[in-house]
mmCIF file of C-alpha atoms in Angstrom:
data_model
loop_
_atom_site.group_PDB
_atom_site.id
_atom_site.type_symbol
_atom_site.label_atom_id
_atom_site.label_comp_id
_atom_site.label_asym_id
_atom_site.label_seq_id
_atom_site.Cartn_x
_atom_site.Cartn_y
_atom_site.Cartn_z
ATOM 1 C CA MET N 1 258.025 -66.453 -156.298
ATOM 2 C CA TRP N 2 258.217 -70.262 -156.525
ATOM 3 C CA ALA N 3 262.025 -70.300 -156.863
ATOM 4 C CA PRO N 4 264.072 -68.115 -154.454
ATOM 5 C CA ARG N 5 266.648 -65.974 -156.283
ATOM 6 C CA ALA N 6 270.281 -65.486 -155.352
ATOM 7 C CA ASP N 7 270.134 -61.686 -155.755
ATOM 8 C CA LEU N 8 267.031 -61.282 -153.603
ATOM 9 C CA LYS N 9 268.585 -58.698 -151.261
ATOM 10 C CA GLN N 10 269.868 -56.461 -154.035
ATOM 11 C CA HIS N 11 266.988 -56.617 -156.511
ATOM 12 C CA ALA N 12 263.958 -57.637 -154.442
ATOM 13 C CA THR N 13 260.517 -56.930 -155.896
ATOM 14 C CA THR N 14 257.787 -55.186 -153.916
ATOM 15 C CA LEU N 15 256.090 -58.498 -153.252
ATOM 16 C CA GLU N 16 259.321 -60.106 -152.061
ATOM 17 C CA LYS N 17 259.930 -57.205 -149.675
ATOM 18 C CA LEU N 18 256.444 -57.570 -148.214
ATOM 19 C CA LEU N 19 256.897 -61.302 -147.708
ATOM 20 C CA ALA N 20 260.197 -60.676 -145.953
ATOM 21 C CA SER N 21 258.667 -58.027 -143.652
ATOM 22 C CA LYS N 22 255.615 -60.227 -142.950
ATOM 23 C CA GLY N 23 253.016 -58.101 -144.657
ATOM 24 C CA GLY N 24 252.214 -54.514 -145.499
ATOM 25 C CA ALA N 25 250.704 -52.337 -148.229
ATOM 26 C CA TYR N 26 251.332 -53.281 -151.854
ATOM 27 C CA LYS N 27 250.996 -50.229 -154.089
ATOM 28 C CA THR N 28 252.102 -49.129 -157.511
ATOM 29 C CA SER N 29 251.744 -45.861 -159.411
ATOM 30 C CA GLY N 30 250.720 -45.023 -162.938
ATOM 31 C CA LEU N 31 247.625 -45.481 -165.058
ATOM 32 C CA ASN N 32 246.941 -49.066 -163.941
ATOM 33 C CA SER N 33 247.968 -48.576 -160.314
ATOM 34 C CA VAL N 34 247.313 -51.326 -157.766
ATOM 35 C CA PHE N 35 246.783 -51.107 -154.022
ATOM 36 C CA PHE N 36 245.966 -53.762 -151.449
ATOM 37 C CA HIS N 37 247.093 -54.969 -148.039
ATOM 38 C CA LEU N 38 249.026 -58.242 -147.873
ATOM 39 C CA TYR N 39 248.996 -60.514 -144.806
ATOM 40 C CA THR N 40 251.435 -63.400 -144.586
ATOM 41 C CA GLY N 41 251.801 -66.624 -142.600
ATOM 42 C CA ALA N 42 248.174 -67.695 -143.033
ATOM 43 C CA LYS N 43 247.268 -70.832 -141.060
ATOM 44 C CA PHE N 44 243.960 -72.492 -140.377
ATOM 45 C CA ALA N 45 242.425 -72.307 -136.896
ATOM 46 C CA SER N 46 239.081 -73.647 -135.708
ATOM 47 C CA VAL N 47 235.990 -74.064 -137.908
ATOM 48 C CA MET N 48 232.596 -73.012 -136.577
ATOM 49 C CA ALA N 49 229.144 -73.933 -137.844
ATOM 50 C CA GLU N 50 227.108 -70.725 -138.146
ATOM 51 C CA ARG N 51 223.427 -70.294 -138.940
ATOM 52 C CA ARG N 52 223.948 -70.213 -142.709
ATOM 53 C CA ASN N 53 227.385 -71.708 -143.338
ATOM 54 C CA PHE N 54 230.793 -72.440 -141.871
ATOM 55 C CA THR N 55 233.278 -69.803 -140.800
ATOM 56 C CA VAL N 56 236.975 -70.561 -140.870
ATOM 57 C CA GLY N 57 239.418 -69.216 -138.328
ATOM 58 C CA LEU N 58 242.617 -67.874 -139.858
ATOM 59 C CA LEU N 59 245.873 -67.011 -138.095
ATOM 60 C CA LEU N 60 247.953 -64.257 -139.766
ATOM 61 C CA ASP N 61 251.224 -62.467 -139.164
ATOM 62 C CA THR N 62 250.605 -59.061 -137.639
ATOM 63 C CA PRO N 63 251.444 -56.369 -140.239
ATOM 64 C CA PRO N 64 254.241 -53.864 -139.521
ATOM 65 C CA GLY N 65 253.519 -50.650 -137.662
ATOM 66 C CA VAL N 66 251.349 -49.870 -134.665
ATOM 67 C CA ALA N 67 249.703 -53.286 -134.928
ATOM 68 C CA ARG N 68 252.979 -54.776 -133.619
ATOM 69 C CA ASP N 69 253.397 -52.273 -130.806
ATOM 70 C CA GLN N 70 254.707 -53.754 -127.582
ATOM 71 C CA GLY N 71 251.888 -52.125 -125.687
ATOM 72 C CA GLU N 72 248.818 -54.336 -125.520
ATOM 73 C CA ARG N 73 246.461 -51.380 -125.304
ATOM 74 C CA LYS N 74 247.796 -49.753 -128.484
ATOM 75 C CA ARG N 75 247.443 -52.994 -130.416
ATOM 76 C CA VAL N 76 243.833 -53.409 -129.343
ATOM 77 C CA GLU N 77 242.949 -49.783 -130.118
ATOM 78 C CA PHE N 78 244.540 -50.084 -133.546
ATOM 79 C CA TRP N 79 242.264 -52.930 -134.638
ATOM 80 C CA GLU N 80 239.177 -51.451 -132.986
ATOM 81 C CA HIS N 81 239.491 -48.269 -135.047
ATOM 82 C CA SER N 82 241.286 -49.565 -138.145
ATOM 83 C CA LYS N 83 239.807 -49.568 -141.646
ATOM 84 C CA ARG N 84 241.767 -52.734 -142.414
ATOM 85 C CA LEU N 85 240.207 -56.204 -142.260
ATOM 86 C CA GLN N 86 236.771 -54.684 -141.713
ATOM 87 C CA HIS N 87 233.672 -56.766 -141.124
ATOM 88 C CA GLY N 88 232.073 -57.596 -144.486
ATOM 89 C CA SER N 89 235.179 -56.955 -146.592
ATOM 90 C CA LEU N 90 235.850 -59.165 -149.600
ATOM 91 C CA VAL N 91 239.224 -60.892 -149.204
ATOM 92 C CA ALA N 92 241.256 -63.449 -151.142
ATOM 93 C CA LEU N 93 243.218 -66.325 -149.633
ATOM 94 C CA ILE N 94 246.021 -67.377 -151.995
ATOM 95 C CA LEU N 95 247.660 -70.770 -151.517
ATOM 96 C CA ILE N 96 251.052 -70.991 -153.208
ATOM 97 C CA SER N 97 253.053 -74.171 -153.777
ATOM 98 C CA PRO N 98 255.784 -75.058 -156.306
ATOM 99 C CA GLY N 99 254.371 -74.500 -159.779
ATOM 100 C CA THR N 100 250.741 -73.890 -158.703
ATOM 101 C CA SER N 101 248.541 -71.414 -156.883
ATOM 102 C CA LYS N 102 244.905 -71.347 -155.786
ATOM 103 C CA VAL N 103 242.690 -68.382 -154.934
ATOM 104 C CA PHE N 104 239.688 -68.595 -152.596
ATOM 105 C CA LEU N 105 237.363 -65.633 -152.020
ATOM 106 C CA GLY N 106 235.456 -64.941 -148.841
ATOM 107 C CA THR N 107 234.091 -62.243 -146.543
ATOM 108 C CA ILE N 108 235.327 -61.268 -143.098
ATOM 109 C CA VAL N 109 232.828 -62.011 -140.331
ATOM 110 C CA SER N 110 234.984 -60.846 -137.399
ATOM 111 C CA MET N 111 234.575 -57.395 -135.909
ATOM 112 C CA GLY N 112 237.507 -55.093 -135.210
ATOM 113 C CA ALA N 113 237.149 -55.643 -131.464
ATOM 114 C CA GLU N 114 237.447 -59.406 -131.943
ATOM 115 C CA ILE N 115 240.661 -59.037 -133.957
ATOM 116 C CA GLY N 116 241.958 -56.669 -131.278
ATOM 117 C CA GLU N 117 241.137 -59.219 -128.601
ATOM 118 C CA SER N 118 243.225 -61.818 -130.435
ATOM 119 C CA ALA N 119 246.142 -59.345 -130.569
ATOM 120 C CA LYS N 120 246.277 -59.067 -126.779
ATOM 121 C CA ALA N 121 248.099 -62.320 -126.233
ATOM 122 C CA ASN N 122 250.709 -61.982 -128.987
ATOM 123 C CA ALA N 123 252.063 -58.950 -130.837
ATOM 124 C CA GLU N 124 253.119 -61.117 -133.784
ATOM 125 C CA ILE N 125 249.867 -62.958 -134.582
ATOM 126 C CA ILE N 126 246.230 -61.987 -135.098
ATOM 127 C CA GLN N 127 243.180 -64.161 -135.685
ATOM 128 C CA LEU N 128 239.971 -63.511 -137.623
ATOM 129 C CA ARG N 129 237.087 -65.498 -139.019
ATOM 130 C CA ILE N 130 236.179 -65.684 -142.702
ATOM 131 C CA SER N 131 233.201 -67.110 -144.545
ATOM 132 C CA PHE N 132 234.548 -68.587 -147.780
ATOM 133 C CA PHE N 133 232.449 -69.142 -150.901
ATOM 134 C CA ASP N 134 234.172 -72.434 -151.771
ATOM 135 C CA ALA N 135 233.503 -75.441 -149.529
ATOM 136 C CA GLU N 136 236.958 -76.799 -150.381
ATOM 137 C CA VAL N 137 238.464 -74.324 -147.921
ATOM 138 C CA ASP N 138 236.141 -75.541 -145.167
ATOM 139 C CA LEU N 139 237.305 -79.135 -145.712
ATOM 140 C CA MET N 140 240.953 -78.058 -145.678
ATOM 141 C CA ALA N 141 240.390 -76.193 -142.420
ATOM 142 C CA LEU N 142 238.571 -79.144 -140.832
ATOM 143 C CA ARG N 143 241.629 -81.291 -141.613
ATOM 144 C CA ARG N 144 243.883 -78.498 -140.291
ATOM 145 C CA GLN N 145 245.854 -78.814 -143.500
ATOM 146 C CA PRO N 146 249.194 -76.949 -143.315
ATOM 147 C CA ILE N 147 249.208 -74.114 -145.848
ATOM 148 C CA SER N 148 252.235 -72.091 -144.681
ATOM 149 C CA ILE N 149 255.232 -74.404 -144.446
ATOM 150 C CA ASP N 150 258.326 -72.779 -145.982
ATOM 151 C CA SER N 151 259.458 -70.219 -148.588
ATOM 152 C CA SER N 152 258.034 -72.261 -151.474
ATOM 153 C CA THR N 153 254.741 -73.432 -149.908
ATOM 154 C CA TYR N 154 252.849 -70.683 -148.135
ATOM 155 C CA ALA N 155 249.552 -68.770 -147.990
ATOM 156 C CA VAL N 156 248.801 -65.038 -147.978
ATOM 157 C CA LEU N 157 245.618 -63.011 -147.535
ATOM 158 C CA LEU N 158 244.764 -59.994 -149.727
ATOM 159 C CA ASP N 159 242.456 -57.234 -148.508
ATOM 160 C CA ASN N 160 241.535 -54.245 -150.689
ATOM 161 C CA SER N 161 238.855 -52.813 -148.353
ATOM 162 C CA ILE N 162 236.069 -53.713 -150.788
ATOM 163 C CA MET N 163 232.744 -54.250 -149.030
ATOM 164 C CA PHE N 164 231.181 -57.347 -150.528
ATOM 165 C CA GLU N 165 227.600 -56.104 -150.174
ATOM 166 C CA SER N 166 228.414 -53.105 -152.389
ATOM 167 C CA VAL N 167 229.334 -55.356 -155.328
ATOM 168 C CA HIS N 168 227.129 -58.349 -154.566
ATOM 169 C CA PRO N 169 224.097 -57.170 -156.619
ATOM 170 C CA PHE N 170 226.274 -56.709 -159.707
ATOM 171 C CA LEU N 171 228.008 -60.059 -159.284
ATOM 172 C CA ARG N 172 224.677 -61.810 -158.764
ATOM 173 C CA THR N 173 223.232 -60.191 -161.881
ATOM 174 C CA LEU N 174 226.226 -61.181 -163.998
ATOM 175 C CA GLN N 175 225.922 -64.721 -162.664
ATOM 176 C CA ASN N 176 222.216 -65.138 -163.446
ATOM 177 C CA VAL N 177 221.457 -62.894 -166.409
ATOM 178 C CA GLU N 178 221.419 -64.135 -169.965
ATOM 179 C CA PRO N 179 224.493 -62.837 -171.813
ATOM 180 C CA THR N 180 222.354 -61.542 -174.679
ATOM 181 C CA SER N 181 220.342 -59.321 -172.307
ATOM 182 C CA ILE N 182 223.335 -57.376 -170.937
ATOM 183 C CA PRO N 183 223.101 -53.717 -172.063
ATOM 184 C CA PHE N 184 225.706 -52.784 -174.662
ATOM 185 C CA SER N 185 226.781 -56.421 -174.927
ATOM 186 C CA ASP N 186 227.845 -55.778 -178.519
ATOM 187 C CA ILE N 187 230.558 -53.379 -177.415
ATOM 188 C CA VAL N 188 231.867 -55.170 -174.327
ATOM 189 C CA SER N 189 235.575 -55.891 -174.721
ATOM 190 C CA TYR N 190 236.702 -59.323 -173.663
ATOM 191 C CA SER N 191 240.368 -58.700 -174.448
ATOM 192 C CA GLY N 192 240.751 -55.417 -172.592
ATOM 193 C CA ASP N 193 241.587 -53.545 -175.804
ATOM 194 C CA LEU N 194 239.038 -50.856 -176.669
ATOM 195 C CA HIS N 195 240.664 -49.560 -179.865
ATOM 196 C CA SER N 196 239.002 -52.160 -182.092
ATOM 197 C CA LEU N 197 235.489 -51.661 -180.674
ATOM 198 C CA PRO N 198 233.333 -49.265 -182.711
ATOM 199 C CA VAL N 199 230.945 -46.994 -180.797
ATOM 200 C CA GLY N 200 227.994 -45.805 -182.870
ATOM 201 C CA VAL N 201 225.884 -42.680 -182.567
ATOM 202 C CA PRO N 202 222.876 -42.639 -180.192
ATOM 203 C CA ARG N 203 219.872 -44.480 -181.554
ATOM 204 C CA TYR N 204 217.605 -41.427 -181.527
ATOM 205 C CA ALA N 205 220.217 -39.486 -183.506
ATOM 206 C CA ARG N 206 219.923 -41.939 -186.399
ATOM 207 C CA ALA N 207 216.479 -40.600 -187.339
ATOM 208 C CA PRO N 208 216.324 -38.839 -190.720
ATOM 209 C CA GLN N 209 216.985 -35.088 -190.588
ATOM 210 C CA PHE N 210 217.963 -35.273 -186.899
ATOM 211 C CA ARG N 211 219.950 -32.224 -185.767
ATOM 212 C CA TYR N 212 221.245 -30.821 -182.477
ATOM 213 C CA LYS N 213 220.629 -27.079 -182.224
ATOM 214 C CA LEU N 214 223.654 -25.641 -180.419
ATOM 215 C CA GLN N 215 222.817 -21.953 -180.763
ATOM 216 C CA CYS N 216 221.860 -21.755 -177.073
ATOM 217 C CA LEU N 217 225.551 -22.202 -176.203
ATOM 218 C CA ALA N 218 226.736 -19.292 -178.355
ATOM 219 C CA ARG N 219 228.008 -16.028 -176.925
ATOM 220 C CA PRO N 220 225.963 -12.887 -177.693
ATOM 221 C CA GLY N 221 226.220 -11.972 -181.347
ATOM 222 C CA MET N 222 227.784 -15.314 -182.330
ATOM 223 C CA ASN N 223 226.283 -18.167 -184.344
ATOM 224 C CA ILE N 224 226.740 -21.939 -183.981
ATOM 225 C CA SER N 225 225.355 -24.207 -186.690
ATOM 226 C CA SER N 226 223.205 -27.239 -185.974
ATOM 227 C CA LEU N 227 225.059 -30.531 -185.511
ATOM 228 C CA ASP N 228 224.445 -33.538 -187.736
ATOM 229 C CA VAL N 229 226.046 -36.466 -185.922
ATOM 230 C CA ASN N 230 226.000 -38.606 -189.065
ATOM 231 C CA ASN N 231 228.135 -36.109 -190.973
ATOM 232 C CA VAL N 232 231.857 -36.098 -190.195
ATOM 233 C CA THR N 233 232.282 -32.589 -191.579
ATOM 234 C CA SER N 234 229.416 -31.278 -189.431
ATOM 235 C CA VAL N 235 230.955 -32.804 -186.291
ATOM 236 C CA ALA N 236 234.358 -31.240 -186.990
ATOM 237 C CA PHE N 237 232.740 -27.891 -187.780
ATOM 238 C CA ALA N 238 230.757 -28.032 -184.517
ATOM 239 C CA ARG N 239 233.968 -28.492 -182.534
ATOM 240 C CA GLN N 240 235.492 -25.459 -184.238
ATOM 241 C CA GLN N 241 232.451 -23.246 -183.734
ATOM 242 C CA LEU N 242 231.993 -24.247 -180.105
ATOM 243 C CA SER N 243 235.647 -23.495 -179.385
ATOM 244 C CA ARG N 244 235.393 -20.133 -181.115
ATOM 245 C CA SER N 245 231.867 -18.956 -180.316
ATOM 246 C CA SER N 246 230.935 -20.430 -176.899
ATOM 247 C CA GLU N 247 232.098 -20.135 -173.304
ATOM 248 C CA LEU N 248 233.440 -23.716 -173.334
ATOM 249 C CA ASP N 249 237.144 -24.458 -173.150
ATOM 250 C CA PRO N 250 238.668 -27.081 -175.510
ATOM 251 C CA SER N 251 238.306 -29.995 -173.085
ATOM 252 C CA GLN N 252 234.644 -29.146 -172.449
ATOM 253 C CA VAL N 253 233.976 -28.861 -176.181
ATOM 254 C CA ASN N 254 235.389 -32.328 -176.764
ATOM 255 C CA ALA N 255 233.412 -33.762 -173.859
ATOM 256 C CA LEU N 256 230.149 -32.221 -175.059
ATOM 257 C CA VAL N 257 230.555 -33.299 -178.693
ATOM 258 C CA ASP N 258 231.608 -36.814 -177.669
ATOM 259 C CA ALA N 259 228.553 -37.139 -175.415
ATOM 260 C CA LEU N 260 226.225 -36.041 -178.235
ATOM 261 C CA THR N 261 227.774 -38.171 -180.974
ATOM 262 C CA ARG N 262 228.505 -41.444 -179.154
ATOM 263 C CA GLU N 263 226.216 -44.113 -177.802
ATOM 264 C CA ILE N 264 228.454 -44.375 -174.736
ATOM 265 C CA SER N 265 230.648 -41.610 -173.380
ATOM 266 C CA LEU N 266 232.298 -40.715 -170.106
ATOM 267 C CA ILE N 267 232.701 -37.186 -168.786
ATOM 268 C CA GLN N 268 235.035 -36.961 -165.832
ATOM 269 C CA GLY N 269 234.612 -34.050 -163.448
ATOM 270 C CA CYS N 270 232.781 -32.733 -160.423
ATOM 271 C CA VAL N 271 229.296 -31.319 -160.951
ATOM 272 C CA LEU N 272 229.782 -28.705 -158.248
ATOM 273 C CA ASP N 273 233.208 -27.587 -159.442
ATOM 274 C CA SER N 274 232.836 -24.188 -161.100
ATOM 275 C CA SER N 275 236.564 -23.442 -161.362
ATOM 276 C CA VAL N 276 237.141 -25.411 -164.534
ATOM 277 C CA THR N 277 237.285 -22.276 -166.665
ATOM 278 C CA THR N 278 237.958 -18.609 -166.069
ATOM 279 C CA THR N 279 234.290 -17.870 -166.673
ATOM 280 C CA GLY N 280 233.202 -20.184 -163.878
ATOM 281 C CA PHE N 281 231.324 -22.474 -166.276
ATOM 282 C CA SER N 282 231.533 -26.192 -165.604
ATOM 283 C CA LEU N 283 230.478 -28.516 -168.400
ATOM 284 C CA PRO N 284 229.178 -31.304 -166.137
ATOM 285 C CA SER N 285 226.665 -28.751 -164.839
ATOM 286 C CA PHE N 286 224.824 -29.358 -168.109
ATOM 287 C CA GLN N 287 223.083 -32.709 -167.834
ATOM 288 C CA ALA N 288 221.472 -34.048 -170.985
ATOM 289 C CA SER N 289 218.033 -35.574 -170.626
ATOM 290 C CA ARG N 290 217.132 -37.994 -173.377
ATOM 291 C CA ASN N 291 213.662 -38.999 -174.484
ATOM 292 C CA TRP N 292 214.195 -42.584 -175.615
ATOM 293 C CA LYS N 293 210.634 -42.905 -176.936
ATOM 294 C CA GLY N 294 211.054 -40.043 -179.390
ATOM 295 C CA THR N 295 214.002 -38.238 -180.844
ATOM 296 C CA GLU N 296 213.935 -35.112 -178.722
ATOM 297 C CA ILE N 297 216.773 -33.973 -176.484
ATOM 298 C CA TRP N 298 217.052 -30.946 -174.261
ATOM 299 C CA ILE N 299 219.195 -29.737 -171.377
ATOM 300 C CA ARG N 300 218.268 -28.704 -167.885
ATOM 301 C CA GLU N 301 219.996 -26.244 -165.606
ATOM 302 C CA ASN N 302 221.733 -27.782 -162.589
ATOM 303 C CA THR N 303 224.572 -25.738 -161.105
ATOM 304 C CA LEU N 304 225.854 -22.724 -163.044
ATOM 305 C CA SER N 305 227.599 -19.501 -162.234
ATOM 306 C CA PRO N 306 225.098 -16.632 -161.757
ATOM 307 C CA HIS N 307 226.343 -14.542 -164.663
ATOM 308 C CA ILE N 308 225.499 -17.205 -167.248
ATOM 309 C CA SER N 309 222.585 -19.074 -165.621
ATOM 310 C CA HIS N 310 220.027 -16.709 -167.142
ATOM 311 C CA ARG N 311 221.362 -17.510 -170.638
ATOM 312 C CA VAL N 312 220.788 -21.205 -170.097
ATOM 313 C CA SER N 313 217.250 -20.555 -168.852
ATOM 314 C CA GLN N 314 216.517 -18.594 -172.014
ATOM 315 C CA GLY N 315 218.200 -21.019 -174.360
ATOM 316 C CA ARG N 316 217.454 -24.470 -173.009
ATOM 317 C CA ARG N 317 214.330 -24.912 -175.117
ATOM 318 C CA SER N 318 216.244 -24.111 -178.278
ATOM 319 C CA PHE N 319 218.655 -27.030 -177.769
ATOM 320 C CA VAL N 320 216.154 -29.416 -179.316
ATOM 321 C CA SER N 321 216.523 -31.778 -182.224
ATOM 322 C CA TYR N 322 214.129 -32.077 -185.101
ATOM 323 C CA SER N 323 211.496 -34.716 -184.386
ATOM 324 C CA PRO N 324 209.543 -36.267 -187.287
ATOM 325 C CA THR N 325 206.854 -37.365 -184.830
ATOM 326 C CA LYS N 326 204.714 -35.438 -182.375
ATOM 327 C CA SER N 327 206.816 -34.110 -179.515
ATOM 328 C CA SER N 328 206.178 -35.564 -176.057
ATOM 329 C CA ARG N 329 207.676 -32.551 -174.298
#
């Protein structure tokens, strides 16, 4: 983006198209899909001293669509009811110059009605106020430093509709907590590659002679052996028996065994969705409750189809591991 290309019109990237159209939605598809709204032509306006900090006025190109309508009323109504550039959203101001770029984060303090009011005078420009976390932006705004000059030196604003208050507690914790006290810190990947990170069995399952009793999941007249999570053969055999002798489909069997044999596991699915299988049984309806003080585990009934709920009520107490100590049930 620092060096304009000769074949820009024929082979323009998504970002180049958005810059040419003065903003819009950037989106990709696939596993690592990305979506955000891009606003171009960012320029500093006035700086105001608020009760807690400074807020910086920012002029932006109006994005394509109804926001550029020739009718003043439609433009105002768009921003008053829009989900874009909402009050409290976390945004990023990116300053781009030849060979370098800087990113400054902040939160929007303007309301939709205020942005709509700024759109009355001009269909091409809107104005909003942002509270930035870095004081460097405040100084740049006080000097009215030009940040959008030409095709090689310009500024854009990114908005992904993320409310800052929803992530603030997590960011604050990560900022203040000791790294050694973060749960599962031994299996946090810093490279983004999870293949080399081993995930052990649950701590309570490491007790001697610990077994999961899976018979409560068996169909009438069928048997399912107890599961020893420390035995590879027992784990493979449990998958086979559950697939053959229970109401679970293959994906549910894998999810259940993974949850029982791994310290961390993720089951994706809706708890209230009972259409996962032809029997109406949804695996996430079974929620495992773990007693971290002992080695006992049991299941509780949440949402099940009527024709199998009575079986869970009868069998839930049998889905209990061996405990060498006195049970705290």
